[in-house]
Short mmCIF file of C-alpha atoms in Angstrom, two decimals:
data_model
loop_
_atom_site.label_atom_id
_atom_site.label_comp_id
_atom_site.label_asym_id
_atom_site.label_seq_id
_atom_site.Cartn_x
_atom_site.Cartn_y
_atom_site.Cartn_z
CA MET A 6 139.45 89.51 119.17
CA ASN A 7 140.54 90.42 115.68
CA SER A 8 140.70 94.26 115.00
CA TYR A 9 140.28 96.10 111.62
CA ASP A 10 140.38 99.34 110.15
CA VAL A 11 137.09 98.75 108.39
CA ALA A 12 134.42 96.07 108.75
CA VAL A 13 131.84 95.85 105.86
CA ILE A 14 128.39 94.13 106.85
CA GLY A 15 127.03 92.70 103.51
CA SER A 16 128.85 91.54 100.48
CA GLY A 17 126.67 92.74 97.57
CA PRO A 18 127.96 95.19 94.82
CA GLY A 19 128.04 97.96 97.37
CA GLY A 20 129.86 95.93 100.27
CA TYR A 21 132.43 93.97 98.29
CA VAL A 22 133.33 97.01 96.27
CA ALA A 23 133.72 99.05 99.40
CA ALA A 24 135.95 96.29 100.85
CA ILE A 25 138.09 96.28 97.80
CA ARG A 26 138.61 99.95 97.68
CA CYS A 27 139.40 100.04 101.49
CA ALA A 28 142.04 97.40 100.89
CA GLN A 29 143.45 99.20 97.98
CA LEU A 30 143.87 102.25 100.09
CA GLY A 31 145.82 100.29 102.72
CA MET A 32 143.27 99.48 105.33
CA LYS A 33 143.01 96.23 107.10
CA THR A 34 139.45 95.10 106.01
CA ALA A 35 136.90 92.51 107.03
CA ILE A 36 133.62 91.63 105.13
CA ILE A 37 130.77 89.94 106.91
CA GLU A 38 128.10 87.91 104.85
CA LYS A 39 125.09 85.98 106.31
CA TYR A 40 124.65 83.71 103.38
CA SER A 41 126.94 80.90 102.18
CA THR A 42 128.06 82.81 99.00
CA LEU A 43 129.24 86.36 98.49
CA GLY A 44 127.69 88.73 96.06
CA GLY A 45 124.38 89.71 97.70
CA THR A 46 121.15 89.89 95.99
CA CYS A 47 122.50 91.09 92.61
CA LEU A 48 124.93 88.20 92.01
CA ASN A 49 122.92 85.37 93.65
CA VAL A 50 119.09 86.09 93.04
CA GLY A 51 118.92 89.40 91.20
CA CYS A 52 120.79 91.05 88.39
CA ILE A 53 123.04 88.22 87.16
CA PRO A 54 120.72 85.20 87.21
CA SER A 55 117.90 87.25 85.61
CA LYS A 56 120.24 88.30 82.84
CA ALA A 57 121.24 84.82 82.35
CA LEU A 58 117.61 83.72 81.85
CA LEU A 59 116.77 86.72 79.70
CA ASP A 60 119.69 85.60 77.32
CA SER A 61 118.71 82.06 77.27
CA SER A 62 115.06 82.89 76.60
CA HIS A 63 116.10 85.37 73.92
CA HIS A 64 118.05 82.68 72.09
CA TYR A 65 115.15 80.36 72.22
CA GLU A 66 112.71 83.09 70.88
CA GLU A 67 115.16 83.87 68.06
CA ALA A 68 115.45 80.30 67.11
CA VAL A 69 111.59 79.78 66.97
CA LYS A 70 110.60 83.06 65.40
CA HIS A 71 113.47 84.42 63.49
CA PHE A 72 115.99 81.81 62.39
CA ASP A 73 113.88 80.90 59.32
CA THR A 74 113.91 84.47 58.10
CA HIS A 75 117.69 84.50 58.35
CA GLY A 76 117.84 81.35 56.27
CA ILE A 77 118.65 78.98 59.14
CA GLU A 78 116.44 75.90 58.98
CA ILE A 79 116.25 73.45 61.93
CA SER A 80 114.85 70.07 61.31
CA GLY A 81 112.61 68.88 64.13
CA GLU A 82 111.12 70.81 66.92
CA VAL A 83 112.93 73.42 69.00
CA LYS A 84 112.22 72.57 72.56
CA VAL A 85 112.94 74.20 76.01
CA ASN A 86 114.73 72.19 78.63
CA LEU A 87 113.90 74.41 81.64
CA GLU A 88 116.04 72.30 83.94
CA LYS A 89 119.15 72.83 81.84
CA MET A 90 118.32 76.58 81.41
CA ILE A 91 118.06 77.06 85.05
CA ALA A 92 121.31 74.92 85.59
CA ARG A 93 123.09 77.27 83.17
CA LYS A 94 121.86 80.20 85.09
CA GLN A 95 123.18 78.68 88.32
CA ALA A 96 126.55 77.99 86.74
CA VAL A 97 126.79 81.56 85.76
CA VAL A 98 126.05 82.60 89.23
CA ASP A 99 128.42 80.27 90.78
CA GLN A 100 131.22 81.44 88.51
CA THR A 101 130.44 85.09 89.35
CA THR A 102 130.27 84.63 93.06
CA GLY A 103 133.39 82.50 92.95
CA GLY A 104 135.08 85.50 91.30
CA ILE A 105 134.19 87.58 94.35
CA ASP A 106 135.90 84.96 96.69
CA PHE A 107 139.06 85.41 94.40
CA LEU A 108 138.91 89.21 94.64
CA MET A 109 138.55 89.02 98.57
CA SER A 110 141.63 86.67 98.67
CA LYS A 111 143.60 88.77 96.25
CA ASN A 112 143.10 91.98 98.29
CA LYS A 113 143.61 90.16 101.55
CA ILE A 114 140.23 90.86 102.86
CA GLU A 115 139.15 88.61 105.74
CA VAL A 116 135.68 87.04 105.16
CA TYR A 117 133.33 86.11 107.84
CA LYS A 118 130.34 84.06 107.18
CA GLY A 119 127.30 84.69 109.61
CA LEU A 120 124.80 87.42 110.65
CA GLY A 121 126.64 90.54 111.56
CA SER A 122 124.99 92.56 114.30
CA PHE A 123 126.16 95.52 116.29
CA LYS A 124 127.31 95.10 119.99
CA ASP A 125 128.22 98.76 119.98
CA ALA A 126 129.73 101.45 117.69
CA THR A 127 132.91 99.54 117.13
CA HIS A 128 132.10 95.99 117.83
CA VAL A 129 130.18 93.45 115.57
CA ALA A 130 129.03 90.07 116.74
CA ILE A 131 128.91 87.34 113.98
CA ALA A 132 126.36 84.59 114.54
CA LYS A 133 127.47 81.57 112.53
CA GLU A 134 125.53 78.65 111.11
CA ASP A 135 127.05 76.29 113.57
CA GLY A 136 125.60 78.23 116.34
CA THR A 137 128.83 79.76 117.51
CA THR A 138 129.33 83.56 117.73
CA GLU A 139 132.56 85.51 116.99
CA GLU A 140 133.19 89.12 117.83
CA ILE A 141 135.36 91.56 115.91
CA GLU A 142 136.34 95.07 116.48
CA ALA A 143 136.56 97.79 113.68
CA LYS A 144 137.50 101.52 113.79
CA ASN A 145 135.05 102.16 110.96
CA ILE A 146 131.95 100.09 109.94
CA ILE A 147 130.06 100.24 106.62
CA ILE A 148 126.50 98.90 106.61
CA ALA A 149 125.80 97.39 103.22
CA THR A 150 122.91 95.01 104.02
CA GLY A 151 120.84 95.64 100.88
CA SER A 152 117.13 95.00 100.31
CA LYS A 153 114.55 92.26 100.17
CA PRO A 154 111.47 91.99 97.88
CA SER A 155 108.46 94.01 99.31
CA ASN A 156 105.02 92.58 99.58
CA LEU A 157 101.42 93.85 99.95
CA PRO A 158 99.90 93.38 103.37
CA PHE A 159 97.07 91.19 102.27
CA ILE A 160 99.26 88.74 100.16
CA THR A 161 100.61 85.52 101.67
CA LEU A 162 103.65 84.39 99.86
CA ASP A 163 103.68 80.73 99.75
CA LYS A 164 106.83 80.74 97.51
CA GLU A 165 105.40 77.92 95.46
CA ARG A 166 102.59 79.58 93.43
CA ILE A 167 102.55 83.03 94.93
CA ILE A 168 106.19 83.98 94.47
CA THR A 169 108.81 86.61 94.43
CA SER A 170 111.66 87.23 92.01
CA THR A 171 113.72 84.91 94.02
CA GLU A 172 111.52 81.80 93.26
CA ALA A 173 110.81 83.06 89.75
CA LEU A 174 114.45 82.37 88.99
CA LYS A 175 114.28 78.66 89.75
CA LEU A 176 110.78 77.34 88.71
CA LYS A 177 110.49 73.68 87.87
CA GLU A 178 108.03 74.27 85.02
CA ILE A 179 106.97 76.86 82.46
CA PRO A 180 103.81 78.63 83.83
CA LYS A 181 100.77 78.31 81.66
CA HIS A 182 99.58 81.81 82.87
CA MET A 183 101.78 83.98 84.99
CA ILE A 184 100.14 86.95 86.69
CA VAL A 185 102.67 89.70 87.44
CA ILE A 186 101.65 92.16 90.07
CA GLY A 187 103.75 95.31 89.41
CA GLY A 188 104.89 96.84 86.04
CA GLY A 189 108.38 97.81 87.25
CA VAL A 190 111.81 96.54 86.16
CA ILE A 191 111.87 93.14 87.78
CA GLY A 192 108.36 92.13 86.91
CA LEU A 193 108.73 93.12 83.31
CA GLU A 194 112.00 91.31 82.97
CA LEU A 195 111.01 88.03 84.50
CA GLY A 196 107.53 88.34 82.69
CA GLN A 197 109.33 88.56 79.38
CA VAL A 198 111.55 85.41 80.22
CA TYR A 199 108.36 83.21 80.70
CA LYS A 200 106.56 84.97 77.86
CA ARG A 201 109.23 83.85 75.47
CA LEU A 202 109.18 80.33 76.75
CA GLY A 203 105.54 80.05 76.10
CA SER A 204 103.55 81.45 79.17
CA GLU A 205 100.59 83.73 78.90
CA VAL A 206 101.61 86.82 80.99
CA THR A 207 99.34 89.41 82.46
CA VAL A 208 100.94 92.47 84.08
CA ILE A 209 98.78 94.34 86.60
CA GLU A 210 100.02 97.82 87.63
CA TYR A 211 98.43 100.24 90.15
CA ALA A 212 99.88 103.37 88.46
CA ASP A 213 98.63 104.61 85.12
CA ARG A 214 101.74 103.34 83.12
CA ILE A 215 104.46 100.75 83.54
CA ILE A 216 108.09 101.77 84.39
CA GLY A 217 106.67 104.74 86.15
CA GLY A 218 109.92 106.22 87.31
CA MET A 219 111.17 106.67 83.67
CA ASP A 220 110.21 109.10 80.98
CA ALA A 221 106.61 108.77 79.83
CA GLY A 222 107.76 108.29 76.23
CA LEU A 223 109.65 105.15 77.12
CA SER A 224 106.66 103.76 79.05
CA LYS A 225 104.39 104.32 76.01
CA GLU A 226 106.88 102.76 73.55
CA LEU A 227 107.55 99.73 75.83
CA THR A 228 103.82 99.18 76.45
CA LYS A 229 103.25 99.25 72.67
CA VAL A 230 106.14 96.72 72.04
CA PHE A 231 104.91 94.33 74.90
CA LYS A 232 101.35 94.37 73.61
CA LYS A 233 102.82 93.49 70.11
CA GLN A 234 104.47 90.57 71.89
CA LYS A 235 101.13 89.59 73.27
CA PHE A 236 101.55 90.64 76.86
CA LYS A 237 98.41 91.71 78.64
CA ILE A 238 99.17 95.07 80.27
CA LEU A 239 96.65 96.39 82.67
CA THR A 240 97.42 99.84 84.28
CA SER A 241 95.34 101.77 86.87
CA HIS A 242 94.38 98.31 88.50
CA GLY A 243 94.50 98.12 92.23
CA VAL A 244 95.05 94.45 93.39
CA LYS A 245 93.01 93.89 96.59
CA SER A 246 93.24 90.00 97.03
CA VAL A 247 95.55 87.18 95.97
CA GLU A 248 94.40 83.58 96.93
CA ARG A 249 95.68 80.21 96.14
CA VAL A 250 93.08 77.54 95.28
CA GLY A 251 94.83 74.27 94.72
CA ASP A 252 97.23 74.83 91.90
CA GLU A 253 95.46 78.01 90.84
CA VAL A 254 95.98 81.56 91.95
CA VAL A 255 92.94 83.99 91.84
CA VAL A 256 93.68 87.68 91.74
CA LYS A 257 91.07 90.27 92.25
CA ALA A 258 91.53 93.98 91.53
CA ASP A 259 89.54 97.16 90.96
CA ASN A 260 89.99 98.59 87.55
CA LYS A 261 90.18 102.39 86.76
CA LYS A 262 86.35 102.49 86.75
CA GLY A 263 86.06 100.90 90.32
CA GLU A 264 84.75 97.64 88.87
CA GLU A 265 86.06 94.39 90.22
CA VAL A 266 87.96 92.19 87.89
CA GLU A 267 89.31 88.59 88.42
CA PHE A 268 92.35 86.88 87.01
CA ARG A 269 93.31 83.19 87.25
CA GLY A 270 96.65 81.79 86.65
CA ASP A 271 98.89 79.05 87.89
CA TYR A 272 101.65 81.39 89.05
CA CYS A 273 101.62 84.94 90.55
CA LEU A 274 104.72 86.91 90.69
CA VAL A 275 104.60 89.74 93.22
CA SER A 276 106.97 92.39 92.14
CA VAL A 277 106.01 95.51 94.00
CA GLY A 278 109.41 96.91 94.70
CA ARG A 279 112.02 96.18 97.45
CA ARG A 280 112.49 97.33 101.01
CA PRO A 281 115.66 98.12 102.82
CA TYR A 282 117.01 95.10 104.90
CA THR A 283 118.29 95.73 108.41
CA ASP A 284 116.78 92.56 110.13
CA GLY A 285 119.17 91.34 112.82
CA LEU A 286 121.57 94.34 112.43
CA ASN A 287 120.77 95.63 115.94
CA ALA A 288 121.53 99.11 114.63
CA GLU A 289 120.10 100.55 117.83
CA ALA A 290 122.99 98.98 119.86
CA ALA A 291 125.40 101.29 118.01
CA GLY A 292 123.02 104.30 118.26
CA VAL A 293 122.37 104.34 114.30
CA LYS A 294 119.18 106.00 113.33
CA LEU A 295 116.74 104.53 110.85
CA ASP A 296 114.14 106.60 109.12
CA ASP A 297 110.32 105.92 108.96
CA ARG A 298 110.78 103.66 105.89
CA GLY A 299 113.46 101.48 107.53
CA ARG A 300 116.47 102.92 105.72
CA VAL A 301 119.61 103.98 107.48
CA GLU A 302 119.79 107.76 107.81
CA VAL A 303 123.02 109.24 106.28
CA ASN A 304 124.38 112.67 105.38
CA ASN A 305 125.87 113.62 102.04
CA HIS A 306 129.05 111.61 102.83
CA LEU A 307 126.93 108.57 103.55
CA GLN A 308 127.84 108.86 107.32
CA THR A 309 125.22 107.82 109.87
CA ASN A 310 124.57 109.93 113.00
CA VAL A 311 127.48 107.83 114.58
CA SER A 312 130.59 109.29 113.08
CA ASN A 313 132.60 106.08 112.34
CA ILE A 314 129.61 104.09 110.89
CA TYR A 315 128.58 104.59 107.18
CA ALA A 316 125.83 102.98 105.08
CA ILE A 317 125.59 102.39 101.31
CA GLY A 318 123.33 100.91 98.65
CA ASP A 319 119.73 99.77 98.88
CA VAL A 320 119.55 100.15 102.66
CA VAL A 321 119.89 104.14 102.31
CA LYS A 322 117.94 106.56 100.29
CA GLY A 323 117.96 106.74 96.46
CA ALA A 324 117.56 104.37 93.70
CA MET A 325 118.06 100.66 94.44
CA LEU A 326 120.58 99.93 91.81
CA ALA A 327 123.76 97.77 92.03
CA HIS A 328 126.04 100.42 90.25
CA LYS A 329 124.86 103.13 92.57
CA ALA A 330 125.79 101.00 95.44
CA SER A 331 129.12 100.22 94.01
CA GLU A 332 129.78 103.99 93.41
CA GLU A 333 128.86 104.66 97.12
CA GLY A 334 131.07 101.84 98.22
CA SER A 335 134.03 103.41 96.55
CA MET A 336 133.15 106.81 97.78
CA VAL A 337 132.96 105.86 101.50
CA ALA A 338 136.17 104.01 101.34
CA GLU A 339 137.85 107.13 99.94
CA ILE A 340 136.17 109.35 102.47
CA ILE A 341 137.45 107.08 105.27
CA ALA A 342 140.97 107.36 103.80
CA GLY A 343 140.70 111.15 103.92
CA GLN A 344 140.03 111.74 100.25
CA LYS A 345 137.30 114.06 98.85
CA PRO A 346 135.21 111.95 96.25
CA HIS A 347 131.75 112.88 95.05
CA ILE A 348 128.78 111.16 93.34
CA ASP A 349 126.49 113.05 90.88
CA TYR A 350 123.16 111.07 91.55
CA ASN A 351 121.61 112.75 88.60
CA LEU A 352 124.11 110.78 86.36
CA ILE A 353 123.33 107.35 87.70
CA PRO A 354 121.67 105.52 84.82
CA GLY A 355 118.69 103.31 85.09
CA VAL A 356 118.22 100.20 82.79
CA VAL A 357 115.47 97.81 82.09
CA TYR A 358 116.86 94.62 80.51
CA THR A 359 113.83 93.53 78.52
CA TRP A 360 114.05 93.40 74.69
CA PRO A 361 114.07 95.98 73.48
CA GLU A 362 116.25 97.29 76.37
CA VAL A 363 115.27 100.62 78.01
CA ALA A 364 117.81 102.98 79.55
CA ALA A 365 117.86 106.54 80.82
CA VAL A 366 120.02 109.17 82.59
CA GLY A 367 119.38 112.74 83.83
CA LYS A 368 116.02 114.45 83.81
CA THR A 369 112.80 113.38 82.21
CA GLU A 370 110.50 115.78 80.23
CA GLN A 371 108.07 115.96 83.17
CA GLU A 372 110.83 116.78 85.64
CA LEU A 373 112.13 119.60 83.39
CA LYS A 374 108.48 120.88 83.02
CA ASP A 375 107.85 120.75 86.79
CA ALA A 376 111.23 122.61 87.36
CA GLY A 377 110.25 125.25 84.88
CA ILE A 378 113.43 124.66 82.70
CA ALA A 379 112.96 125.50 79.05
CA TYR A 380 114.39 122.60 76.95
CA LYS A 381 114.44 121.30 73.45
CA ALA A 382 114.04 117.55 72.51
CA GLY A 383 115.57 115.62 69.64
CA GLN A 384 114.32 112.10 68.86
CA PHE A 385 115.42 109.55 66.36
CA PRO A 386 113.67 106.21 65.63
CA MET A 387 115.92 103.12 65.75
CA ARG A 388 114.16 101.61 62.54
CA ALA A 389 115.85 104.29 60.56
CA LEU A 390 119.25 102.73 61.12
CA GLY A 391 120.86 100.36 58.78
CA ARG A 392 122.25 98.45 61.66
CA SER A 393 118.73 97.96 63.05
CA ARG A 394 117.41 96.63 59.79
CA ALA A 395 120.36 94.25 59.54
CA SER A 396 119.67 92.74 62.92
CA MET A 397 115.82 93.00 62.70
CA ASP A 398 115.73 95.22 65.83
CA LEU A 399 113.51 98.04 64.68
CA ASP A 400 111.53 98.92 67.72
CA GLY A 401 112.33 102.03 69.82
CA PHE A 402 114.01 105.46 69.79
CA ILE A 403 116.56 107.63 71.33
CA LYS A 404 115.55 111.10 72.86
CA ILE A 405 118.01 113.77 73.88
CA LEU A 406 116.68 116.69 76.10
CA ALA A 407 118.97 119.83 76.05
CA ASP A 408 118.75 123.23 77.68
CA ALA A 409 116.95 125.56 75.26
CA THR A 410 119.49 128.38 75.85
CA THR A 411 122.77 126.64 76.45
CA ASP A 412 122.22 123.45 74.56
CA GLU A 413 123.68 121.46 77.48
CA ILE A 414 122.34 117.96 77.55
CA LEU A 415 119.97 117.51 80.50
CA GLY A 416 118.50 114.04 79.95
CA VAL A 417 118.89 110.97 77.53
CA HIS A 418 116.10 108.38 77.14
CA MET A 419 116.33 105.33 74.93
CA ILE A 420 114.58 102.17 74.07
CA GLY A 421 115.99 99.73 71.53
CA ALA A 422 118.61 97.14 70.95
CA ARG A 423 121.67 97.43 73.33
CA ALA A 424 120.28 100.47 75.08
CA ALA A 425 121.88 99.17 78.28
CA ASP A 426 125.31 99.58 76.78
CA LEU A 427 124.64 102.79 74.71
CA ILE A 428 123.56 104.77 77.76
CA ALA A 429 127.18 104.96 78.89
CA GLU A 430 128.04 107.37 76.14
CA ALA A 431 125.19 109.70 77.44
CA VAL A 432 126.63 109.47 80.98
CA VAL A 433 130.17 110.46 79.67
CA ALA A 434 128.68 113.33 77.74
CA MET A 435 126.70 114.58 80.77
CA GLU A 436 129.50 114.12 83.18
CA TYR A 437 131.64 116.53 80.87
CA ARG A 438 128.59 118.79 80.55
CA ALA A 439 128.45 118.24 76.74
CA SER A 440 126.04 120.19 74.55
CA ALA A 441 123.75 118.36 72.10
CA GLU A 442 125.87 119.89 69.27
CA ASP A 443 129.12 118.44 70.85
CA VAL A 444 127.59 115.00 70.52
CA ALA A 445 126.18 115.65 67.04
CA ARG A 446 129.66 116.60 65.80
CA MET A 447 131.35 113.48 67.07
CA SER A 448 131.92 110.63 64.53
CA HIS A 449 130.09 107.55 65.25
CA ALA A 450 131.05 104.29 63.47
CA HIS A 451 128.72 103.00 60.76
CA PRO A 452 126.68 100.92 60.90
CA THR A 453 126.11 100.84 64.69
CA PHE A 454 123.18 101.34 67.00
CA ALA A 455 125.18 104.26 68.56
CA GLU A 456 124.45 106.26 65.34
CA ALA A 457 120.99 106.96 66.81
CA ILE A 458 122.64 108.99 69.65
CA LYS A 459 124.33 111.14 67.06
CA GLU A 460 121.08 111.49 64.99
CA ALA A 461 119.03 112.35 68.16
CA ALA A 462 121.74 115.02 69.03
CA LEU A 463 121.38 116.55 65.55
CA ALA A 464 117.51 116.51 65.94
CA ALA A 465 118.07 118.34 69.29
CA THR A 466 120.38 120.82 67.40
CA GLU A 467 118.16 122.81 65.08
CA ASP A 468 116.18 119.74 64.05
CA ARG A 469 118.71 118.54 61.53
CA ALA A 470 118.77 114.71 61.89
CA LEU A 471 120.20 113.32 58.59
CA HIS A 472 118.37 110.03 58.10
CA VAL A 473 114.70 110.88 58.73
#
């Protein structure tokens, strides 16, 4: 039997980063992955393939709608070859997961393919595809088994017409009418992919606004932009049945008045969040406790009730974000090595990769109000930037919330071009507890989208933005 200092179960952005960091710190490390490729949901059927399709569909939309304005004339019809687009997406995935294989080899991490399940607190059985089982021993074990798409109890997913995000990434045809149940990140991103390619898209959301976990101002602006893009956005609608009738899907819901409404489309994407995945883990054999939502219970050091077993990422409490899982993977490796790392969860940014992109870090206005914290807000519209006019990306704004007394930045909320990249400046500022005036006095290159951060900081500092 092979023995290790650390065994990691799951090779997503939490698991593989944990394994690399353990190896860097001199620990003999193994990683166990049930699927044939490393990288978990994110690299295989999540973050990476969805961004590939978002980029491809964005190029198509630019060609059809905006090239002529830029003086670029294309003779003949611009067509979508969906098969080729999906193949490019898969090539991106293959290259990225292959990169993880290289990193495992480079760091001398032993890779086991198969379903890892606990025998006890220090032994893991690995059930391989060929039917054989191998057992390994580890002084420390990190659970990084991730999450799977959630479903509603009355919906039967046939994975052909009634689908999850996994199937939406490899459709054989462009839907005529895609009904998206859930106005969160995944549904909106994939909805926009197919809207750009020509589908009619209807988003049905139970809550009173889309992207409900983000600042209300962002929800309002994204709704406005999506309606301009001819999305149908229906909030405060409770879906109560989803049925397939031949090649059609019939969705029934109650609207905010309690009236039944019916929708018909050829595809229905069920995007109602994700659930922690511990199927087959056999956590009870190691004595590891799960909570009532199926998450592994951990303390502030991500340690389970069994002292040598840790858990990270989507399988524990907190936001289900790849970068949050990676931070936790590094932290646990360092804790095992006797170091004293920390994570400030308030400074884990959230991003929606639609266009315009949406990004945020820190507290929302409602959270500050609920906590009774006096704050001031500075907001700057993207359309006031020369860079935005040059690229024709005029939608959105950046909003900075700062403490009314100390001027410390408490939250940054943005929607606009490249917001996913711009949010990093806000994270750095807040990590160093910068004031709005600190950021306002930093030089920002001109012309850039980042100038909107400076202007929003100026607006939060005695309302002195320069370009509005």
